[in-house]
Each structure stands twice: as C-alpha cells, then as structure tokens.
Amino acid sequence: MEIFKGENILDFAKEFPDDDSCKAYLAQEKWCDGFICPKCSHTKGCGKAGHKYHCYSCGNVESATANTLFHKVKFGLRKAFFIVFEMTATTKGMSSIQIGKRYGISQTTAWFFMQKVRDTMQSSEQHLLTGRVHVDEFVVGGREDGKQGRSYDTKKKKAAIAVELTEDNKIKRAYIRFIQDYSSKSLKPLFEKHIAKDAKVTTDGWRGYNPIAKDYDIEQVPSNKGRNFKELHTVIGQIKSWLRTIPSHISKKHVQAYFNEFCYRINRSIFKESIFHKIIQRMVGAAPIYQTQIIRNVTL
Ligand SMILES: [Zn+2]
C-alpha cells in the first residue's frame, strides 16, 4: 500500500472501501520500522490474520489499533478515516454536529473523536516564525459589542496571534494561543514557543509588549483600527467566522484545540498532498486518550 495523497474524496473512498483496508493502512504505518512488543520490548514475531502481530517472546498479540488514537473506535475505522480526511484535506473544518449527521454517529461521539484528532494538530514548537512577523490579540465568543480596543468581558475568550508574512504580504504561517489576559506574562509564551529571536516583529502600541521587547526585535506602530495589520486581521476574521459556524458552545479549556486545528490547516496548506497521511502518522504514534482525559483536558 502506498501512502494516500491528495484531496479527492472519490479517490479516498476507492482507496479505503472498508474497515479492513483502513486497518491494513494503520498496520503498515505502525510497523514500518519493524515490530517492538509494547509488553516486553521484544522485536521478533510474526504477522497474523486481521493485521495483528504475534510476539515470539511473551505471546502478546498486538492489533493495528492498540496503543494508538484509533484504540476502541466503536463506530468503525472507515468512518474514522473519513473524519480525519474531512478535518485535514478540506479547506474548512466541520463541526461535530455536521460530522455526526454525515456519518450517522452521535454528535458527542463525533466531538470526542475530533478532539483526539485536534490533539495531534498541536504545534511541535520546532518551526519558529522568522522574517517579518505581525502579532496582535483578539477575542472570540461572547456578545459582539462593537467596542474598539481590548475587551474585558469575561465571557469572551482572549487569544494572541502571530503570523509570518512573505515578501509580498501573504500569510505564510500562523500560531494562535489562548490567553487569560493581556499582560506581558500572558503574551510572552506566544513569543517563546513560536517566534525566532531574530524575527522582525511588529505589534500595535500596547504597553504589554514593552517588557518582551528586551528579548525580541519589536517595532510598535499604531494599529489605526487594524489598517496597519491588514493581513493579520484577515486571518483573525477567518478564525472568528469559522468559530461562529460551530453551533456548540466552546469552553475556555477547549478553545485552544480549535486554534490548533485552524493553524494546522494554514501551516500545512502547501503540503496538502500529504496532510492526511501526516495526521495518521501522528495518531498511530500517539498514546490512546480516554474520554475522561479529554473532558478534564489534561492533554492540551
Ligand atoms: Zn512481547
């Protein structure tokens, strides 16, 4: 089996006609560098029917889905694969309500599985933004009151965003972080985790950036109602309108997962060909997450 490439849903359906073909794909990815028994670390064994592996040392029979994020997916692997495809290869993400209806599963079931996929979309923090970087804050949720400036409405969720621009002012990459408030302390992690020290950063005149300017090359310019940060504000507009299409309430502890999904699609848009396979790789490599962990949000 070759790795799946592309964005064509008909090709996708042909490549994965049933649960068994998905299992074969997971098995191939899981044991591509050989078998290691998770129980005893032995490396010798043999493949068994149903895409399983039998350890010669302890007798453990390992399935393709065990110890991955596909562990105990009750609604079938083919549906799970299609949901991952919809969340990665399409331009816009879908809500758990839409996904539930489309695949005949409950909205809750869809939401839990989608949170697992979003979990793998977290930034690796390995690829810092460089060159020209614009930074700003924005709010989502709560009532839009049309007021200018920083909102202190507690129902709204605050976020800080950094984008890297190309020479001709196109958005190259973006990172968004949920923040508790607009203090330097809250804004700093966005810089530390996502922006290179030698990047030329531009922010508006907010004094919260002053202490950070000791370590980063920051130029502060007046926002002029967003006109000086046109590209950045286009992205902010996109994320706000995307989140508005999600009818279910997004709580503060889960909003970061949605930011991750949004940025993952932007940052991988030039690698669209392999985006599905990349997420499958990450899901196979990740330890299983249980619903109670998702509710408590220990992984994000
Ligand atoms: Zn073993």
Coordinates of C-alpha atoms and ligand atoms in Angstrom, one line a residue:
M1 CA 0.0 0.0 0.0
E2 CA 1.3 3.4 -0.9
I3 CA 0.6 6.4 1.3
F4 CA -2.6 8.3 0.5
K5 CA -2.0 11.6 -1.2
G6 CA -4.3 14.4 -2.4
E7 CA -7.7 16.0 -1.6
N8 CA -10.0 14.0 -3.9
I9 CA -12.8 12.3 -1.8
L10 CA -13.6 9.8 -4.6
D11 CA -10.0 8.6 -4.7
F12 CA -10.1 8.4 -1.0
A13 CA -13.3 6.3 -0.9
K14 CA -11.7 4.0 -3.5
E15 CA -8.5 3.6 -1.5
F16 CA -10.4 2.8 1.7
P17 CA -13.5 0.8 0.7
D18 CA -14.0 -0.9 4.1
D19 CA -12.7 -1.1 7.7
D20 CA -10.2 -3.8 6.7
S21 CA -8.3 -1.6 4.2
C22 CA -8.0 1.1 6.9
K23 CA -6.7 -1.4 9.4
A24 CA -4.1 -2.6 6.8
Y25 CA -3.0 1.0 6.4
L26 CA -2.6 1.5 10.1
A27 CA -0.7 -1.8 10.4
Q28 CA 1.7 -0.7 7.7
E29 CA 2.3 2.6 9.3
K30 CA 2.6 1.2 12.8
W31 CA 5.2 -1.5 11.9
C32 CA 7.0 0.3 9.1
D33 CA 10.3 0.3 11.1
G34 CA 9.7 -3.2 12.4
F35 CA 7.9 -4.7 15.4
I36 CA 8.5 -3.8 19.0
C37 CA 6.3 -5.6 21.5
P38 CA 4.7 -3.0 23.9
K39 CA 4.6 -5.5 26.7
C40 CA 8.2 -6.9 26.7
S41 CA 10.1 -4.8 24.0
H42 CA 10.9 -8.0 22.1
T43 CA 11.4 -7.4 18.4
K44 CA 10.8 -10.8 16.9
G45 CA 7.4 -12.0 16.0
C46 CA 5.1 -12.7 13.0
G47 CA 2.2 -11.1 11.3
K48 CA -1.2 -12.7 11.9
A49 CA -4.6 -12.6 10.1
G50 CA -6.5 -9.4 10.8
H51 CA -3.4 -7.2 10.7
K52 CA -2.1 -8.3 14.0
Y53 CA 1.3 -9.1 15.3
H54 CA 2.3 -12.0 17.5
C55 CA 5.2 -11.6 19.9
Y56 CA 7.5 -14.6 20.0
S57 CA 8.8 -13.8 23.5
C58 CA 5.6 -13.2 25.6
G59 CA 2.9 -14.3 23.2
N60 CA 1.2 -10.9 23.2
V61 CA -1.0 -10.4 20.1
E62 CA -1.0 -6.7 19.2
S63 CA -3.7 -5.3 16.9
A64 CA -3.1 -2.4 14.5
T65 CA -5.2 0.0 16.6
A66 CA -3.9 -0.9 20.0
N67 CA -1.9 1.8 21.7
T68 CA -2.9 4.4 19.1
L69 CA -5.5 7.1 18.9
F70 CA -7.7 4.6 17.0
H71 CA -7.9 2.4 20.1
K72 CA -11.5 1.3 20.7
V73 CA -13.1 3.4 17.9
K74 CA -16.5 1.9 18.1
F75 CA -18.1 3.4 15.0
G76 CA -15.7 1.7 12.6
L77 CA -12.3 2.6 11.2
R78 CA -13.6 3.7 7.8
K79 CA -15.8 6.4 9.3
A80 CA -12.9 7.4 11.5
F81 CA -10.6 7.7 8.4
F82 CA -13.2 9.8 6.6
I83 CA -13.5 12.2 9.6
V84 CA -9.7 12.7 9.6
F85 CA -9.8 13.3 5.9
E86 CA -12.5 15.9 6.3
M87 CA -10.6 17.7 9.0
T88 CA -7.3 17.8 7.1
A89 CA -7.8 17.8 3.3
T90 CA -10.8 20.1 3.2
T91 CA -10.2 23.9 3.3
K92 CA -12.6 24.5 6.2
G93 CA -13.1 22.4 9.2
M94 CA -16.5 20.9 10.1
S95 CA -18.5 20.9 13.3
S96 CA -19.2 17.8 15.3
I97 CA -22.9 18.3 14.5
Q98 CA -22.3 18.2 10.8
I99 CA -19.9 15.2 11.1
G100 CA -22.3 13.3 13.3
K101 CA -25.1 13.7 10.8
R102 CA -22.9 12.9 7.8
Y103 CA -21.6 9.6 9.3
G104 CA -24.6 8.5 11.3
I105 CA -23.0 8.8 14.7
S106 CA -24.0 11.0 17.7
Q107 CA -22.6 14.5 18.0
T108 CA -20.9 13.6 21.3
T109 CA -19.1 10.6 19.7
A110 CA -18.0 12.8 16.8
W111 CA -16.8 15.5 19.2
F112 CA -14.7 13.2 21.3
F113 CA -13.0 11.6 18.2
M114 CA -12.5 15.1 16.7
Q115 CA -10.8 16.3 19.9
K116 CA -8.3 13.4 19.6
V117 CA -7.5 14.4 16.0
R118 CA -7.2 18.1 17.1
D119 CA -4.8 16.9 19.8
T120 CA -2.4 15.7 17.2
M121 CA -2.6 19.1 15.4
Q122 CA -0.7 20.8 18.3
S123 CA 2.4 22.6 17.1
S124 CA 5.6 20.8 17.6
E125 CA 7.2 24.1 18.6
Q126 CA 10.1 23.2 16.3
H127 CA 9.5 25.6 13.5
L128 CA 9.7 29.2 14.8
L129 CA 8.3 32.1 12.8
T130 CA 11.1 34.1 11.2
G131 CA 11.5 37.1 9.0
R132 CA 8.5 39.6 9.1
V133 CA 6.1 38.7 11.9
H134 CA 3.0 40.5 13.0
V135 CA 1.5 40.0 16.4
D136 CA -1.9 41.0 17.8
E137 CA -4.6 39.9 20.3
F138 CA -8.3 39.3 19.6
V139 CA -11.4 37.9 21.3
V140 CA -13.9 35.2 20.3
G141 CA -17.2 34.2 21.7
G142 CA -19.5 36.3 24.0
R143 CA -21.5 39.1 22.6
E144 CA -20.0 41.3 19.9
D145 CA -20.4 44.8 21.3
G146 CA -18.7 46.7 18.5
K147 CA -16.4 48.4 21.1
Q148 CA -12.9 49.2 20.0
G149 CA -9.8 48.2 21.9
R150 CA -9.2 45.4 24.4
S151 CA -12.3 43.8 25.7
Y152 CA -12.6 42.8 29.4
D153 CA -15.8 40.9 29.0
T154 CA -15.2 37.7 31.0
K155 CA -17.4 35.5 28.7
K156 CA -15.1 36.2 25.8
K157 CA -12.1 34.1 25.1
K158 CA -8.9 36.1 24.6
A159 CA -6.2 35.0 22.2
A160 CA -2.8 36.2 20.9
I161 CA -1.9 35.5 17.3
A162 CA 1.5 35.7 15.4
V163 CA 1.7 35.5 11.6
E164 CA 4.8 35.3 9.4
L165 CA 4.4 37.3 6.2
T166 CA 6.0 36.7 2.8
E167 CA 7.8 39.4 0.8
D168 CA 4.5 40.2 -1.0
N169 CA 2.5 40.3 2.2
K170 CA 0.9 36.9 2.1
I171 CA 0.3 34.8 5.2
K172 CA 3.0 32.1 5.3
R173 CA 2.3 30.6 8.7
A174 CA 0.3 31.4 11.9
Y175 CA 0.1 30.4 15.5
I176 CA -2.7 31.3 18.0
R177 CA -2.6 30.9 21.8
F178 CA -5.4 31.2 24.3
I179 CA -4.5 33.9 26.9
Q180 CA -6.1 34.7 30.3
D181 CA -5.4 38.4 30.0
Y182 CA -3.3 40.9 28.0
S183 CA -0.4 41.1 30.4
S184 CA 3.2 40.7 29.3
K185 CA 3.3 37.4 31.3
S186 CA 0.4 36.0 29.3
L187 CA 1.6 37.3 26.0
K188 CA 5.2 36.0 26.4
P189 CA 4.7 32.3 25.7
L190 CA 3.5 33.1 22.2
F191 CA 6.9 34.6 21.6
E192 CA 8.9 32.0 23.4
K193 CA 7.2 29.0 21.7
H194 CA 6.6 30.3 18.2
I195 CA 8.8 33.3 17.3
A196 CA 12.5 33.3 16.5
K197 CA 14.7 35.8 18.4
D198 CA 15.9 37.4 15.1
A199 CA 12.4 37.8 13.6
K200 CA 11.4 41.4 12.8
V201 CA 8.2 41.6 14.9
T202 CA 5.6 44.3 14.6
T203 CA 2.9 44.9 17.2
D204 CA 0.4 47.7 17.9
G205 CA 1.2 50.2 20.7
W206 CA 0.0 48.1 23.6
R207 CA 2.3 48.6 26.6
G208 CA 2.1 44.8 27.4
Y209 CA 4.7 44.3 24.7
N210 CA 7.3 46.6 26.3
P211 CA 8.9 44.1 28.6
I212 CA 9.1 41.5 25.9
A213 CA 11.0 43.9 23.6
K214 CA 14.0 43.4 25.8
D215 CA 14.5 39.9 24.3
Y216 CA 12.9 40.4 20.9
D217 CA 13.2 42.8 18.0
I218 CA 9.8 44.5 18.3
E219 CA 8.6 47.6 16.5
Q220 CA 5.4 49.1 17.8
V221 CA 3.2 51.0 15.4
P222 CA -0.3 52.4 15.9
S223 CA -3.0 49.9 14.8
N224 CA -5.0 52.6 13.0
K225 CA -8.2 50.4 13.5
G226 CA -6.4 47.4 12.1
R227 CA -5.4 49.1 8.8
N228 CA -1.7 48.7 9.6
F229 CA -2.2 45.0 10.1
K230 CA -4.5 44.1 7.2
E231 CA -3.3 40.5 6.5
L232 CA -3.3 39.7 10.2
H233 CA -6.9 41.0 10.6
T234 CA -8.0 38.9 7.6
V235 CA -6.8 35.8 9.4
I236 CA -8.5 36.9 12.6
G237 CA -11.7 37.5 10.6
Q238 CA -11.4 33.9 9.2
I239 CA -11.0 32.3 12.5
K240 CA -13.9 34.2 14.1
S241 CA -16.2 33.4 11.3
W242 CA -15.2 29.7 11.4
L243 CA -15.8 29.5 15.1
R244 CA -19.2 31.2 14.6
T245 CA -20.2 28.3 12.3
I246 CA -19.7 25.9 15.2
P247 CA -23.1 25.8 16.9
S248 CA -22.0 24.1 20.1
H249 CA -20.5 26.1 22.9
I250 CA -16.7 26.1 23.0
S251 CA -15.4 26.4 26.6
K252 CA -12.3 28.2 27.6
K253 CA -10.4 25.0 28.3
H254 CA -11.2 23.6 24.8
V255 CA -10.7 26.7 22.6
Q256 CA -7.0 26.0 22.1
A257 CA -7.8 22.8 20.3
Y258 CA -9.8 24.7 17.7
F259 CA -7.0 27.2 17.3
N260 CA -4.6 24.3 16.8
E261 CA -6.8 22.8 14.1
F262 CA -7.2 26.2 12.3
C263 CA -3.4 26.9 12.4
Y264 CA -2.6 23.4 11.3
R265 CA -4.6 23.8 8.1
I266 CA -2.9 27.2 7.4
N267 CA 0.6 26.0 8.1
R268 CA 0.2 22.8 6.1
S269 CA -1.7 24.3 3.2
I270 CA 1.4 24.0 0.9
F271 CA 1.7 20.3 2.0
K272 CA -1.9 19.5 1.3
E273 CA -0.9 16.4 -0.7
S274 CA 0.4 14.6 2.3
I275 CA -1.6 16.2 5.1
F276 CA -3.9 13.2 5.7
H277 CA -1.1 10.8 6.0
K278 CA 0.8 13.1 8.3
I279 CA -2.1 13.1 10.8
I280 CA -2.5 9.3 10.5
Q281 CA 1.2 9.0 11.4
R282 CA 0.8 11.2 14.4
M283 CA -2.3 9.3 15.5
V284 CA -0.6 6.0 15.2
G285 CA 2.4 7.3 17.2
A286 CA 0.3 8.9 20.0
A287 CA -0.8 7.1 23.1
P288 CA -4.5 6.5 23.5
I289 CA -6.5 9.3 25.1
Y290 CA -9.6 8.4 27.1
Q291 CA -12.8 10.5 27.2
T292 CA -12.2 11.4 30.9
Q293 CA -8.9 12.9 29.9
I294 CA -10.5 14.9 27.1
I295 CA -13.1 16.2 29.5
R296 CA -10.5 17.2 32.1
N297 CA -8.3 18.5 29.2
V298 CA -5.1 17.1 30.6
T299 CA -3.5 16.7 27.2
L300 CA -3.9 20.3 25.9
Ligands
ZN1 ZN 6.2 -9.4 23.9

